[in-house]
CSV table of C-alpha atoms and ligand atoms in Angstrom, one decimal:
chain,number,residue,atom,x,y,z
A,1,MET,CA,65.9,82.7,106.2
A,2,LYS,CA,68.6,85.3,106.6
A,3,PRO,CA,72.2,84.3,105.8
A,4,LEU,CA,74.1,83.0,108.8
A,5,LEU,CA,76.6,85.9,108.6
A,6,GLU,CA,76.1,89.2,106.9
A,7,VAL,CA,79.2,91.4,106.5
A,8,ASN,CA,78.6,94.9,105.1
A,9,ASN,CA,81.2,97.5,104.1
A,10,ILE,CA,83.8,96.7,106.7
A,11,LYS,CA,87.0,98.7,106.8
A,12,LYS,CA,90.0,97.9,108.9
A,13,TYR,CA,92.9,100.4,108.7
A,14,PHE,CA,96.2,100.2,110.5
A,15,SER,CA,97.9,103.6,111.3
A,16,PHE,CA,101.6,104.3,111.2
A,17,GLN,CA,103.8,107.3,112.1
A,18,ARG,CA,106.5,107.9,109.5
A,19,GLY,CA,108.9,110.7,108.6
A,20,ILE,CA,111.9,112.1,110.6
A,21,LEU,CA,109.8,113.3,113.5
A,22,ARG,CA,107.2,110.6,113.1
A,23,LYS,CA,104.7,113.4,112.9
A,24,LYS,CA,102.8,112.2,109.8
A,25,THR,CA,100.2,109.5,110.2
A,26,PHE,CA,99.7,107.1,107.3
A,27,TYR,CA,96.9,104.6,107.0
A,28,LEU,CA,97.2,101.1,105.6
A,29,LYS,CA,93.8,100.1,104.3
A,30,ALA,CA,94.2,96.4,105.0
A,31,VAL,CA,90.5,95.8,104.5
A,32,ASP,CA,88.7,98.5,102.6
A,33,ASP,CA,85.0,98.3,102.2
A,34,ILE,CA,84.3,94.6,102.0
A,35,SER,CA,80.8,93.0,102.0
A,36,PHE,CA,79.6,89.4,101.7
A,37,ASN,CA,77.2,86.9,103.1
A,38,LEU,CA,78.1,83.5,104.5
A,39,GLU,CA,75.3,80.9,104.1
A,40,ARG,CA,74.6,78.0,106.4
A,41,LYS,CA,76.8,74.9,105.7
A,42,LYS,CA,78.5,76.6,102.8
A,43,THR,CA,82.1,77.7,102.2
A,44,LEU,CA,83.1,81.1,100.9
A,45,GLY,CA,86.7,81.0,99.6
A,46,VAL,CA,88.8,84.1,99.9
A,47,VAL,CA,91.8,84.2,97.6
A,48,GLY,CA,94.5,86.8,96.9
A,49,GLU,CA,98.3,87.4,97.0
A,50,SER,CA,100.2,87.8,100.3
A,51,GLY,CA,99.4,91.1,102.0
A,52,CYS,CA,96.0,91.7,100.3
A,53,GLY,CA,94.2,91.5,103.7
A,54,LYS,CA,92.9,88.0,104.0
A,55,THR,CA,94.0,87.4,107.6
A,56,THR,CA,92.9,90.9,108.7
A,57,LEU,CA,89.5,90.1,107.3
A,58,GLY,CA,89.3,86.8,109.1
A,59,LYS,CA,90.5,88.4,112.4
A,60,THR,CA,87.9,91.1,112.1
A,61,LEU,CA,85.1,88.5,111.8
A,62,VAL,CA,86.2,86.9,115.1
A,63,ASN,CA,86.5,90.2,116.8
A,64,LEU,CA,90.3,90.2,117.1
A,65,HIS,CA,90.3,93.5,115.2
A,66,LYS,CA,87.7,96.2,115.6
A,67,PRO,CA,86.8,97.6,112.2
A,68,GLU,CA,86.8,101.4,111.5
A,69,SER,CA,83.3,101.1,110.1
A,70,GLY,CA,80.8,98.6,108.6
A,71,SER,CA,78.6,95.9,110.2
A,72,ILE,CA,78.8,92.2,110.9
A,73,ASN,CA,75.5,90.5,111.7
A,74,LEU,CA,75.2,87.0,113.0
A,75,ASN,CA,71.7,85.5,112.4
A,76,LEU,CA,71.1,82.6,114.7
A,77,ASP,CA,68.8,79.7,114.0
A,78,ASP,CA,66.5,80.7,116.8
A,79,GLY,CA,65.6,83.9,114.8
A,80,THR,CA,67.7,86.3,116.9
A,81,SER,CA,70.5,88.4,115.4
A,82,ILE,CA,73.7,89.7,117.0
A,83,ASP,CA,75.4,92.9,115.9
A,84,VAL,CA,79.0,91.4,116.3
A,85,ILE,CA,80.8,94.8,116.4
A,86,ASN,CA,78.6,96.3,119.1
A,87,ALA,CA,77.8,93.1,121.0
A,88,ASN,CA,77.4,93.2,124.8
A,89,ASP,CA,79.2,90.7,127.1
A,90,ASP,CA,76.5,88.0,126.8
A,91,GLU,CA,76.2,88.4,123.1
A,92,MET,CA,80.0,88.2,122.8
A,93,LYS,CA,80.0,84.8,124.5
A,94,THR,CA,77.6,83.6,121.9
A,95,VAL,CA,79.8,85.1,119.1
A,96,ARG,CA,82.9,83.4,120.5
A,97,ARG,CA,81.1,80.1,120.6
A,98,THR,CA,79.6,80.4,117.2
A,99,ILE,CA,82.6,81.8,115.2
A,100,GLN,CA,86.0,80.2,115.6
A,101,MET,CA,89.2,80.7,113.7
A,102,VAL,CA,92.1,78.3,112.9
A,103,PHE,CA,95.2,80.5,112.6
A,104,GLN,CA,97.5,80.6,109.6
A,105,ASP,CA,100.7,79.5,111.4
A,106,PRO,CA,100.1,76.4,113.6
A,107,HIS,CA,103.7,76.8,115.0
A,108,SER,CA,103.1,80.1,116.7
A,109,SER,CA,99.4,79.7,117.5
A,110,LEU,CA,99.8,76.7,119.7
A,111,ASN,CA,101.4,77.4,123.1
A,112,PRO,CA,104.6,75.4,123.1
A,113,ARG,CA,104.6,74.9,126.9
A,114,TRP,CA,101.2,73.4,127.0
A,115,PRO,CA,100.3,69.7,126.4
A,116,ILE,CA,97.7,69.2,123.8
A,117,LYS,CA,95.0,68.5,126.4
A,118,ASN,CA,95.4,72.0,127.8
A,119,ILE,CA,95.4,73.6,124.3
A,120,ILE,CA,92.2,71.8,123.2
A,121,GLY,CA,90.8,72.1,126.7
A,122,GLU,CA,91.2,75.9,127.0
A,123,PRO,CA,88.0,76.8,125.2
A,124,ILE,CA,86.2,74.1,127.1
A,125,ASP,CA,87.3,75.8,130.4
A,126,ILE,CA,86.6,79.3,129.2
A,127,LEU,CA,83.1,78.4,128.1
A,128,LYS,CA,82.6,76.2,131.1
A,129,MET,CA,81.5,73.3,128.9
A,130,ALA,CA,82.5,70.5,131.2
A,131,SER,CA,81.4,69.7,134.7
A,132,GLY,CA,84.8,68.3,135.8
A,133,ARG,CA,88.2,67.1,134.8
A,134,ARG,CA,87.0,63.7,133.6
A,135,GLU,CA,84.3,65.1,131.4
A,136,LYS,CA,86.8,67.6,130.0
A,137,GLU,CA,89.3,64.8,129.2
A,138,SER,CA,86.7,62.8,127.5
A,139,MET,CA,85.6,65.8,125.4
A,140,VAL,CA,89.3,66.3,124.4
A,141,MET,CA,89.6,62.7,123.5
A,142,LYS,CA,86.5,62.9,121.3
A,143,LEU,CA,87.8,66.0,119.6
A,144,LEU,CA,91.2,64.3,118.9
A,145,ASN,CA,89.3,61.4,117.4
A,146,ASP,CA,87.2,63.8,115.3
A,147,VAL,CA,90.4,65.2,113.7
A,148,GLY,CA,92.1,61.8,113.2
A,149,LEU,CA,94.5,62.0,116.2
A,150,LYS,CA,94.8,59.4,119.0
A,151,PRO,CA,93.9,59.7,122.7
A,152,GLU,CA,97.5,59.2,123.7
A,153,HIS,CA,98.4,62.4,121.9
A,154,MET,CA,96.7,64.3,124.6
A,155,ASN,CA,99.8,64.4,126.9
A,156,ARG,CA,102.3,65.4,124.2
A,157,TYR,CA,103.5,68.9,123.3
A,158,PRO,CA,103.1,70.8,120.0
A,159,HIS,CA,106.8,70.3,118.9
A,160,GLU,CA,106.2,66.6,118.9
A,161,PHE,CA,103.8,66.9,115.9
A,162,SER,CA,104.2,67.5,112.2
A,163,GLY,CA,102.7,70.5,110.4
A,164,GLY,CA,99.7,68.5,109.3
A,165,GLN,CA,99.1,67.2,112.8
A,166,ARG,CA,99.4,70.7,114.3
A,167,GLN,CA,96.8,71.9,111.8
A,168,ARG,CA,94.6,69.1,113.1
A,169,ILE,CA,95.2,70.2,116.7
A,170,GLY,CA,94.2,73.8,115.8
A,171,MET,CA,91.1,72.4,114.2
A,172,ALA,CA,90.2,70.3,117.3
A,173,ARG,CA,90.6,73.4,119.5
A,174,ALA,CA,88.3,75.4,117.1
A,175,LEU,CA,85.7,72.6,117.1
A,176,ALA,CA,85.6,72.4,120.9
A,177,PRO,CA,82.8,75.1,121.3
A,178,LYS,CA,80.7,73.4,118.6
A,179,PRO,CA,80.9,76.5,116.3
A,180,ASP,CA,78.6,77.2,113.3
A,181,ILE,CA,81.4,79.1,111.5
A,182,ILE,CA,85.1,78.5,111.2
A,183,VAL,CA,87.5,80.9,109.6
A,184,LEU,CA,90.3,78.7,108.2
A,185,ASP,CA,93.3,80.8,107.5
A,186,GLU,CA,95.6,79.1,105.0
A,187,PRO,CA,94.9,75.7,106.5
A,188,THR,CA,97.4,73.9,104.2
A,189,SER,CA,100.2,76.5,103.9
A,190,ALA,CA,102.3,74.9,106.7
A,191,VAL,CA,101.6,71.4,105.5
A,192,ASP,CA,103.6,69.1,103.1
A,193,VAL,CA,102.0,69.0,99.6
A,194,SER,CA,101.7,65.2,100.1
A,195,VAL,CA,99.3,65.6,103.1
A,196,GLN,CA,97.4,68.6,101.8
A,197,ALA,CA,94.7,66.5,100.3
A,198,GLN,CA,94.2,64.6,103.6
A,199,VAL,CA,93.8,67.9,105.5
A,200,LEU,CA,91.3,69.3,102.9
A,201,ASN,CA,89.3,66.1,102.9
A,202,LEU,CA,89.2,66.0,106.7
A,203,LEU,CA,87.9,69.6,106.6
A,204,LYS,CA,85.2,68.7,104.2
A,205,GLU,CA,84.1,65.7,106.2
A,206,LEU,CA,84.0,67.7,109.4
A,207,GLN,CA,82.0,70.5,107.7
A,208,LYS,CA,79.4,67.9,106.6
A,209,SER,CA,79.1,66.0,109.8
A,210,LYS,CA,79.0,69.1,112.0
A,211,SER,CA,76.9,71.3,109.6
A,212,MET,CA,79.4,74.2,109.7
A,213,SER,CA,80.1,77.1,107.4
A,214,TYR,CA,83.7,78.0,106.5
A,215,LEU,CA,85.4,81.1,105.4
A,216,PHE,CA,88.3,79.5,103.7
A,217,ILE,CA,91.3,81.7,103.2
A,218,SER,CA,94.1,80.8,100.8
A,219,HIS,CA,96.5,82.3,98.3
A,220,ASP,CA,96.0,79.2,96.1
A,221,LEU,CA,93.1,79.4,93.8
A,222,GLY,CA,93.3,75.7,93.0
A,223,VAL,CA,92.7,74.8,96.7
A,224,VAL,CA,90.0,77.4,97.0
A,225,HIS,CA,88.3,76.0,93.9
A,226,HIS,CA,88.3,72.5,95.5
A,227,MET,CA,86.8,73.7,98.8
A,228,SER,CA,84.4,76.6,98.1
A,229,ASN,CA,80.8,77.1,97.0
A,230,GLU,CA,81.5,80.8,96.4
A,231,ILE,CA,84.8,82.7,95.9
A,232,ALA,CA,85.8,86.3,96.7
A,233,VAL,CA,89.0,87.4,94.9
A,234,MET,CA,90.9,90.1,96.9
A,235,TYR,CA,93.4,92.6,95.7
A,236,LEU,CA,95.0,95.2,98.0
A,237,GLY,CA,92.2,95.2,100.6
A,238,GLN,CA,89.3,95.1,98.3
A,239,VAL,CA,87.1,92.4,96.7
A,240,VAL,CA,87.5,92.6,92.9
A,241,GLU,CA,85.4,89.6,91.9
A,242,TYR,CA,82.8,87.6,93.8
A,243,GLY,CA,80.5,84.8,92.7
A,244,ASP,CA,79.7,81.1,92.6
A,245,THR,CA,82.9,79.0,92.3
A,246,ASP,CA,81.7,77.7,88.9
A,247,LYS,CA,81.4,81.2,87.5
A,248,ILE,CA,84.7,82.4,88.9
A,249,ILE,CA,86.6,79.3,87.5
A,250,ASN,CA,84.8,78.9,84.2
A,251,ASP,CA,83.9,82.5,83.4
A,252,PRO,CA,86.3,84.8,85.2
A,253,LEU,CA,85.8,88.4,84.4
A,254,HIS,CA,88.4,90.5,86.3
A,255,PRO,CA,91.8,90.6,84.6
A,256,TYR,CA,93.4,89.7,88.1
A,257,THR,CA,91.2,86.6,88.4
A,258,LYS,CA,92.1,85.6,84.9
A,259,ALA,CA,95.8,86.0,85.7
A,260,LEU,CA,95.5,83.9,88.9
A,261,LEU,CA,93.6,81.2,86.9
A,262,SER,CA,96.1,81.1,84.1
A,263,ALA,CA,98.9,80.3,86.6
A,264,LEU,CA,97.0,77.2,87.8
A,265,PRO,CA,98.4,73.9,86.5
A,266,VAL,CA,96.1,71.9,84.4
A,267,PRO,CA,96.1,68.0,84.6
A,268,ASP,CA,96.1,67.6,80.8
A,269,PRO,CA,99.7,68.0,79.6
A,270,GLU,CA,98.7,68.7,76.0
A,271,PHE,CA,96.5,71.6,77.1
A,272,GLU,CA,99.0,72.8,79.7
A,273,ALA,CA,101.7,73.1,77.0
A,274,HIS,CA,99.6,75.4,74.8
A,275,LYS,CA,97.8,77.2,77.6
A,276,LYS,CA,98.1,81.0,77.5
A,277,ARG,CA,99.7,82.2,80.7
A,278,ILE,CA,99.0,85.8,81.8
A,279,ILE,CA,102.1,87.0,83.6
A,280,LEU,CA,101.3,89.7,86.1
A,281,LYS,CA,103.4,92.8,85.5
A,282,GLY,CA,105.5,94.1,88.3
A,283,GLN,CA,105.2,93.7,92.1
A,284,LEU,CA,102.3,94.1,94.3
A,285,PRO,CA,102.2,97.8,95.0
A,286,ASP,CA,102.9,99.2,98.5
A,287,ALA,CA,99.7,98.8,100.5
A,288,ILE,CA,100.3,102.1,102.4
A,289,ASN,CA,100.4,104.0,99.1
A,290,PRO,CA,98.2,102.0,96.7
A,291,PRO,CA,97.7,103.2,93.1
A,292,LYS,CA,95.0,105.8,92.5
A,293,GLY,CA,92.0,104.7,90.5
A,294,CYS,CA,91.6,101.0,90.1
A,295,ARG,CA,94.2,99.5,92.4
A,296,PHE,CA,95.0,96.9,89.9
A,297,HIS,CA,95.7,99.2,86.9
A,298,THR,CA,99.5,99.2,87.3
A,299,ARG,CA,99.5,95.5,86.5
A,300,CYS,CA,96.5,95.1,84.3
A,301,ALA,CA,96.7,93.5,80.9
A,302,GLU,CA,93.4,94.9,79.7
A,303,LEU,CA,93.4,98.6,80.6
A,304,VAL,CA,90.4,100.3,79.0
A,305,GLY,CA,91.4,103.9,79.3
A,306,GLU,CA,92.4,106.9,81.5
A,307,LYS,CA,89.5,106.2,84.0
A,308,CYS,CA,91.3,103.1,85.1
A,309,LYS,CA,94.0,105.4,86.4
A,310,HIS,CA,91.7,107.9,88.1
A,311,ASP,CA,88.5,106.3,89.3
A,312,CYS,CA,88.0,103.2,91.3
A,313,PRO,CA,85.4,100.9,89.8
A,314,ALA,CA,82.6,99.7,92.2
A,315,LEU,CA,81.8,96.0,92.7
A,316,LYS,CA,78.8,95.6,90.4
A,317,GLU,CA,76.6,92.6,89.7
A,318,VAL,CA,77.0,91.6,86.0
A,319,SER,CA,74.9,88.4,86.1
A,320,LYS,CA,73.0,86.7,88.9
A,321,GLY,CA,75.4,86.2,91.9
A,322,HIS,CA,78.4,87.3,89.9
A,323,LYS,CA,80.0,90.6,90.8
A,324,VAL,CA,83.1,92.3,89.4
A,325,ALA,CA,84.9,95.7,90.0
A,326,CYS,CA,86.3,96.6,86.6
A,327,TRP,CA,85.7,99.4,84.1
A,328,ILE,CA,85.5,96.8,81.2
A,329,TYR,CA,82.0,95.9,82.5
A,330,GLU,CA,80.7,99.4,83.1
A,331,GLU,CA,78.6,101.1,80.4
B,401,LIG,N1,98.7,94.2,113.2
B,401,LIG,C1,99.1,94.9,112.1
B,401,LIG,N2,99.6,96.1,112.2
B,401,LIG,C2,100.0,96.8,111.1
B,401,LIG,N3,99.8,96.3,109.8
B,401,LIG,C3,99.3,95.1,109.6
B,401,LIG,C4,98.9,94.3,110.8
B,401,LIG,N4,98.4,93.1,110.3
B,401,LIG,C5,98.5,93.2,109.0
B,401,LIG,N5,99.0,94.4,108.6
B,401,LIG,C6,99.3,94.8,107.2
B,401,LIG,O1,98.0,94.7,106.5
B,401,LIG,C7,98.1,94.2,105.2
B,401,LIG,C8,97.3,92.9,105.1
B,401,LIG,O2,97.9,91.9,105.9
B,401,LIG,P1,97.3,90.5,106.1
B,401,LIG,O3,98.1,89.7,107.0
B,401,LIG,O4,95.8,90.6,106.4
B,401,LIG,O5,97.4,89.9,104.6
B,401,LIG,P2,97.3,88.4,104.1
B,401,LIG,O6,96.4,88.5,102.8
B,401,LIG,O7,96.7,87.5,105.1
B,401,LIG,O8,98.7,88.0,103.7
B,401,LIG,P3,99.4,86.5,103.7
B,401,LIG,O9,99.0,85.8,102.5
B,401,LIG,O10,100.9,86.8,103.7
B,401,LIG,O11,99.0,85.8,105.0
B,401,LIG,C9,99.6,94.0,105.0
B,401,LIG,O12,100.1,95.1,104.3
B,401,LIG,C10,100.2,93.9,106.4
B,401,LIG,O13,101.5,94.3,106.4
B,402,LIG,MG1,97.4,85.9,106.1
């Protein structure tokens, strides 16, 4: 069976006019040639620093951004496939139902003037899923229950909820069309550390009970580790390492992945005290003017030579299901 979602070589560039007369156009390559597959009922974690293109990638998958090039294919259980980027109106309805996104900032993504029943009910209206008001309300109540909220929450407004509860409301709205895929963009970033685990456990339970696939976006490799079957490590718009979670965590290959891992706290205090921490040199470079060659070379602790500064290494498979883009692993 084909993977549920096949993403091939997608690029999303933003253009800017700069200079005194604003005559010169610059391109910010927010997503620059990214490919991956998302399997049924599995989670692909996407991790990387702020600004590396995680949200842009997620929005491209749900068609909020039209990519410059590349393809996104949705392979449905009935054997049909949809070319998401060139979908016609009918196909687009299926795409909207099948792929949902929970947005990064639950404060701005929930309409403050709407009661929760309207927010969660919106996709039910758009997709004409209920035959009348009563059926819609019972669907909303069921969704609230699914995410651990109460029926009486239906008539309240977003500002009456905590960060964790708002995240649950966003999730209820995403669940309404019964999607097969949810893009979760930093689902715990607006949540108190003390309730992070609850939100993550809820997401895992929902994934299992509703047989969904997740694209799980986070800057926190620890959280991604906990949630994902596979991990893609992003740096300045590109994937620099990709593989099974176990491989990425226990046998990281890219110097950037190694640095991210070394910053993770370890539960054993003895080990933590003696652990070698790799400090990333310098700041994340300007995305409009990224370094030539390997984009990571300006901060790399393991430079292998001049080619790192001049040529960009391709993402290559080094063992089954484990890919890395680094000159260290090229013959
Ligand atoms: N609509 C837009 N117009 C122009 N530039 C954009 C737009 N959206 C994102 N960018 C730029 O694209 C790059 C990637 O942004 P994106 O929001 O995808 O990163 P991110 O990895 O999600 O970061 P964060 O962890 O802070 O959420 C950034 O340099 C950002 O400034
Ligand atoms: Mg983001």
